[in-house]
Amino acid sequence: MKIGIVCYPTFGGSGVVATELGLELSKRGHEIHFITYSQPVRLELLSSNVHFHEVHVPEYPLFHYQPYELALSSKLVDMVKLYGIELLHVHYAIPHAYAAYMAQQMLKDEGISIPIVTTLHGTDITLVGSHPFYKPAVTFSINKSDAVTSVSESLKKDTLRLFDIKKEIHVVPNFIDLEKQEHNFTDCQRGMLADENERIITHISNFREVKRIPDVIKIFYNIQKELPAKLMLVGEGPEKEGAELLVEELGISDRVVFLGNSNEIDRILCFSDLFLLPSKTESFGLAALEAMASGVPVISTNTGGLSEVNEDGFSGYLSDVGDVKDMSENAIKILSNTDTLNSFKANAKAQSKKFDLRNIVPMYEAIYEETLKKFLVH
Ligand code: GMT
């Protein structure tokens, strides 16, 4: 099948999922065309089955806002015609589902039919999409998609609660390539960042307010009072400056390392003992799954889809949003005894197996086939 994938090319979870999905589909014989404004960060290897088409938005002084969705829909039309793309899979409703619908209508005018599969990732629904400024356009684009998927049951419920949706929503959870994980980094080189007796705690995100970075730091502050530990903060975003100030204020600068954005997440997780994700909202929590696949237990909140990923008392613990005390106590419970830590590490790995890409990617393939079949009949 020739599939066009539209996504954000950044370090955000939706872009990562879209890229890993495209790469796996290409291995399974499909021809994949990534169409976005720059090369997705995890798209390192281009092969004869994987193409990347950049969307340019020409600067024009008259435009106060550059019209990306216009440029994207035009690019989609051109690429569908040039490469004979049979289906568009758009990740993140805003503005991708909207632009894809426009492309679909333009192509229809030229006698070309192409179905759209839209995957909802979370913030396009829970934070941005439901804002009154966007809601009518988001509702319209979801309802006009030929198939709709969401990354968790919780996100499906939120979508149905917040929007007037007439389409069936298929839940297809995010996934992880466990085989790739197995082969990566047997030599973790943890000595480069921490002493032998120190526990390594990690947080990875885009440092937006929703990630509750001050909670990450406060939980770590409580942990390091009880046992020797280091905190690795991975990512960049608006909350980073405040985080640096809080770390200094608490007098723990020598125990906190800011690593910035990284393409070496596997390497960092390889030497981590515990992952912190105290988010205010999280439709799935791909970062938590990536941690678990590396055998790192997760201390998270119980918001959104996190309880579908992290099993309380098994792969880690879940607490209410903002309950720093409970999250700190749970973290210390796991970290203070090596046997307990090792059994949580093994459990985390076992839990991640539920999300092996070999089980999940065929779910997308089945949706593509079903959608194409229905679409061609009409
Ligand atoms: O969490 C973010 O800020 C990034 C965001 C995105 O759209 O890239 O992540 C969302 O999609 C991920 C992939 O499906 C999910 O794992 C994240 O839970 C979800 N984020 C939120 O719901 C806040």
PDB file of N, CA, C and O and ligand atoms in Angstrom, residues 12-15 17 92 121-123 126-127 151 174 206 208 210-211 281-286, ligand 1:
ATOM      1  N   GLY A  12       7.861  15.520  20.148  1.00  0.00           N
ATOM      2  CA  GLY A  12       6.580  15.174  20.792  1.00  0.00           C
ATOM      3  C   GLY A  12       6.145  13.753  20.470  1.00  0.00           C
ATOM      4  O   GLY A  12       6.499  13.205  19.412  1.00  0.00           O
ATOM      5  N   GLY A  13       5.374  13.170  21.373  1.00  0.00           N
ATOM      6  CA  GLY A  13       4.959  11.770  21.240  1.00  0.00           C
ATOM      7  C   GLY A  13       4.256  11.439  19.938  1.00  0.00           C
ATOM      8  O   GLY A  13       4.492  10.383  19.338  1.00  0.00           O
ATOM      9  N   SER A  14       3.397  12.355  19.450  1.00  0.00           N
ATOM     10  CA  SER A  14       2.638  12.032  18.239  1.00  0.00           C
ATOM     11  C   SER A  14       3.571  11.872  17.047  1.00  0.00           C
ATOM     12  O   SER A  14       3.381  10.972  16.217  1.00  0.00           O
ATOM     13  N   GLY A  15       4.587  12.720  16.968  1.00  0.00           N
ATOM     14  CA  GLY A  15       5.555  12.630  15.872  1.00  0.00           C
ATOM     15  C   GLY A  15       6.381  11.361  15.961  1.00  0.00           C
ATOM     16  O   GLY A  15       6.692  10.721  14.945  1.00  0.00           O
ATOM     17  N   VAL A  17       5.457   8.485  17.420  1.00  0.00           N
ATOM     18  CA  VAL A  17       4.603   7.344  17.073  1.00  0.00           C
ATOM     19  C   VAL A  17       4.429   7.263  15.554  1.00  0.00           C
ATOM     20  O   VAL A  17       4.577   6.195  14.948  1.00  0.00           O
ATOM     21  N   TYR A  92      -2.593  13.741  14.743  1.00  0.00           N
ATOM     22  CA  TYR A  92      -2.894  15.009  15.399  1.00  0.00           C
ATOM     23  C   TYR A  92      -3.914  15.756  14.540  1.00  0.00           C
ATOM     24  O   TYR A  92      -3.660  16.086  13.388  1.00  0.00           O
ATOM     25  N   HIS A 121      -4.183  12.171  19.338  1.00  0.00           N
ATOM     26  CA  HIS A 121      -3.066  11.879  20.240  1.00  0.00           C
ATOM     27  C   HIS A 121      -3.223  12.434  21.648  1.00  0.00           C
ATOM     28  O   HIS A 121      -2.474  12.064  22.531  1.00  0.00           O
ATOM     29  N   GLY A 122      -4.126  13.379  21.837  1.00  0.00           N
ATOM     30  CA  GLY A 122      -4.292  13.841  23.221  1.00  0.00           C
ATOM     31  C   GLY A 122      -4.453  15.328  23.285  1.00  0.00           C
ATOM     32  O   GLY A 122      -5.564  15.837  23.446  1.00  0.00           O
ATOM     33  N   THR A 123      -3.351  16.039  23.119  1.00  0.00           N
ATOM     34  CA  THR A 123      -3.443  17.490  23.287  1.00  0.00           C
ATOM     35  C   THR A 123      -4.306  18.114  22.199  1.00  0.00           C
ATOM     36  O   THR A 123      -4.877  19.180  22.395  1.00  0.00           O
ATOM     37  N   THR A 126      -7.696  17.233  24.268  1.00  0.00           N
ATOM     38  CA  THR A 126      -7.890  17.649  25.656  1.00  0.00           C
ATOM     39  C   THR A 126      -7.472  19.097  25.924  1.00  0.00           C
ATOM     40  O   THR A 126      -8.076  19.768  26.742  1.00  0.00           O
ATOM     41  N   LEU A 127      -6.420  19.575  25.281  1.00  0.00           N
ATOM     42  CA  LEU A 127      -5.921  20.909  25.610  1.00  0.00           C
ATOM     43  C   LEU A 127      -6.246  21.967  24.561  1.00  0.00           C
ATOM     44  O   LEU A 127      -6.759  23.026  24.881  1.00  0.00           O
ATOM     45  N   VAL A 151      -5.326   6.900  20.884  1.00  0.00           N
ATOM     46  CA  VAL A 151      -4.237   6.101  21.447  1.00  0.00           C
ATOM     47  C   VAL A 151      -4.573   5.456  22.792  1.00  0.00           C
ATOM     48  O   VAL A 151      -3.764   4.703  23.335  1.00  0.00           O
ATOM     49  N   ASN A 174      -0.449   3.152  21.647  1.00  0.00           N
ATOM     50  CA  ASN A 174       0.920   3.378  21.175  1.00  0.00           C
ATOM     51  C   ASN A 174       1.733   2.112  21.399  1.00  0.00           C
ATOM     52  O   ASN A 174       1.319   1.210  22.135  1.00  0.00           O
ATOM     53  N   ASN A 206       8.599  17.398  26.930  1.00  0.00           N
ATOM     54  CA  ASN A 206       8.816  18.659  26.212  1.00  0.00           C
ATOM     55  C   ASN A 206       8.691  19.859  27.155  1.00  0.00           C
ATOM     56  O   ASN A 206       8.509  20.992  26.709  1.00  0.00           O
ATOM     57  N   ARG A 208       6.505  21.192  29.011  1.00  0.00           N
ATOM     58  CA  ARG A 208       5.368  22.097  28.981  1.00  0.00           C
ATOM     59  C   ARG A 208       4.692  22.033  30.334  1.00  0.00           C
ATOM     60  O   ARG A 208       4.915  21.105  31.116  1.00  0.00           O
ATOM     61  N   VAL A 210       1.887  21.195  31.337  1.00  0.00           N
ATOM     62  CA  VAL A 210       1.093  19.995  31.598  1.00  0.00           C
ATOM     63  C   VAL A 210       1.946  18.861  32.215  1.00  0.00           C
ATOM     64  O   VAL A 210       1.428  17.968  32.892  1.00  0.00           O
ATOM     65  N   LYS A 211       3.266  18.927  32.041  1.00  0.00           N
ATOM     66  CA  LYS A 211       4.156  17.875  32.572  1.00  0.00           C
ATOM     67  C   LYS A 211       4.467  18.073  34.059  1.00  0.00           C
ATOM     68  O   LYS A 211       5.087  17.217  34.683  1.00  0.00           O
ATOM     69  N   THR A 281      -2.211  16.013  32.639  1.00  0.00           N
ATOM     70  CA  THR A 281      -3.017  15.190  31.738  1.00  0.00           C
ATOM     71  C   THR A 281      -2.082  14.465  30.775  1.00  0.00           C
ATOM     72  O   THR A 281      -1.018  14.970  30.436  1.00  0.00           O
ATOM     73  N   GLU A 282      -2.477  13.271  30.365  1.00  0.00           N
ATOM     74  CA  GLU A 282      -1.611  12.442  29.509  1.00  0.00           C
ATOM     75  C   GLU A 282      -2.520  11.411  28.850  1.00  0.00           C
ATOM     76  O   GLU A 282      -3.067  10.550  29.522  1.00  0.00           O
ATOM     77  N   SER A 283      -2.685  11.521  27.537  1.00  0.00           N
ATOM     78  CA  SER A 283      -3.628  10.588  26.894  1.00  0.00           C
ATOM     79  C   SER A 283      -3.101   9.165  26.890  1.00  0.00           C
ATOM     80  O   SER A 283      -3.859   8.202  26.908  1.00  0.00           O
ATOM     81  N   PHE A 284      -1.785   9.022  26.874  1.00  0.00           N
ATOM     82  CA  PHE A 284      -1.177   7.687  26.869  1.00  0.00           C
ATOM     83  C   PHE A 284       0.073   7.686  27.755  1.00  0.00           C
ATOM     84  O   PHE A 284       0.149   6.949  28.734  1.00  0.00           O
ATOM     85  N   GLY A 285       1.051   8.508  27.378  1.00  0.00           N
ATOM     86  CA  GLY A 285       2.313   8.535  28.125  1.00  0.00           C
ATOM     87  C   GLY A 285       3.354   7.654  27.447  1.00  0.00           C
ATOM     88  O   GLY A 285       3.871   6.709  28.040  1.00  0.00           O
ATOM     89  N   LEU A 286       3.649   7.982  26.192  1.00  0.00           N
ATOM     90  CA  LEU A 286       4.615   7.183  25.433  1.00  0.00           C
ATOM     91  C   LEU A 286       5.978   7.128  26.138  1.00  0.00           C
ATOM     92  O   LEU A 286       6.649   6.095  26.144  1.00  0.00           O
TER      93      LEU A 286
HETATM   94  O1  GMT B   1       2.693  15.219  25.626  1.00  0.00           O
HETATM   95  C1  GMT B   1       2.966  16.106  24.807  1.00  0.00           C
HETATM   96  O2  GMT B   1       3.125  17.232  25.151  1.00  0.00           O
HETATM   97  C2  GMT B   1       3.151  15.767  23.343  1.00  0.00           C
HETATM   98  C3  GMT B   1       1.922  15.152  22.783  1.00  0.00           C
HETATM   99  C4  GMT B   1       1.944  15.080  21.266  1.00  0.00           C
HETATM  100  O3  GMT B   1       0.891  15.264  20.731  1.00  0.00           O
HETATM  101  O4  GMT B   1       2.949  14.830  20.642  1.00  0.00           O
HETATM  102  O5  GMT B   1       1.753  13.863  23.314  1.00  0.00           O
HETATM  103  C5  GMT B   1       0.482  13.283  23.228  1.00  0.00           C
HETATM  104  O6  GMT B   1       0.586  12.194  22.325  1.00  0.00           O
HETATM  105  C6  GMT B   1       1.451  11.142  22.775  1.00  0.00           C
HETATM  106  C7  GMT B   1       1.544  10.097  21.666  1.00  0.00           C
HETATM  107  O7  GMT B   1       0.307   9.524  21.402  1.00  0.00           O
HETATM  108  C8  GMT B   1       0.945  10.570  24.094  1.00  0.00           C
HETATM  109  O8  GMT B   1       1.803   9.546  24.534  1.00  0.00           O
HETATM  110  C9  GMT B   1       0.906  11.696  25.147  1.00  0.00           C
HETATM  111  O9  GMT B   1       0.340  11.174  26.328  1.00  0.00           O
HETATM  112  C10 GMT B   1       0.041  12.842  24.630  1.00  0.00           C
HETATM  113  N1  GMT B   1       0.174  13.973  25.550  1.00  0.00           N
HETATM  114  C11 GMT B   1      -0.839  14.420  26.304  1.00  0.00           C
HETATM  115  O10 GMT B   1      -1.948  13.917  26.283  1.00  0.00           O
HETATM  116  C12 GMT B   1      -0.521  15.564  27.205  1.00  0.00           C
END
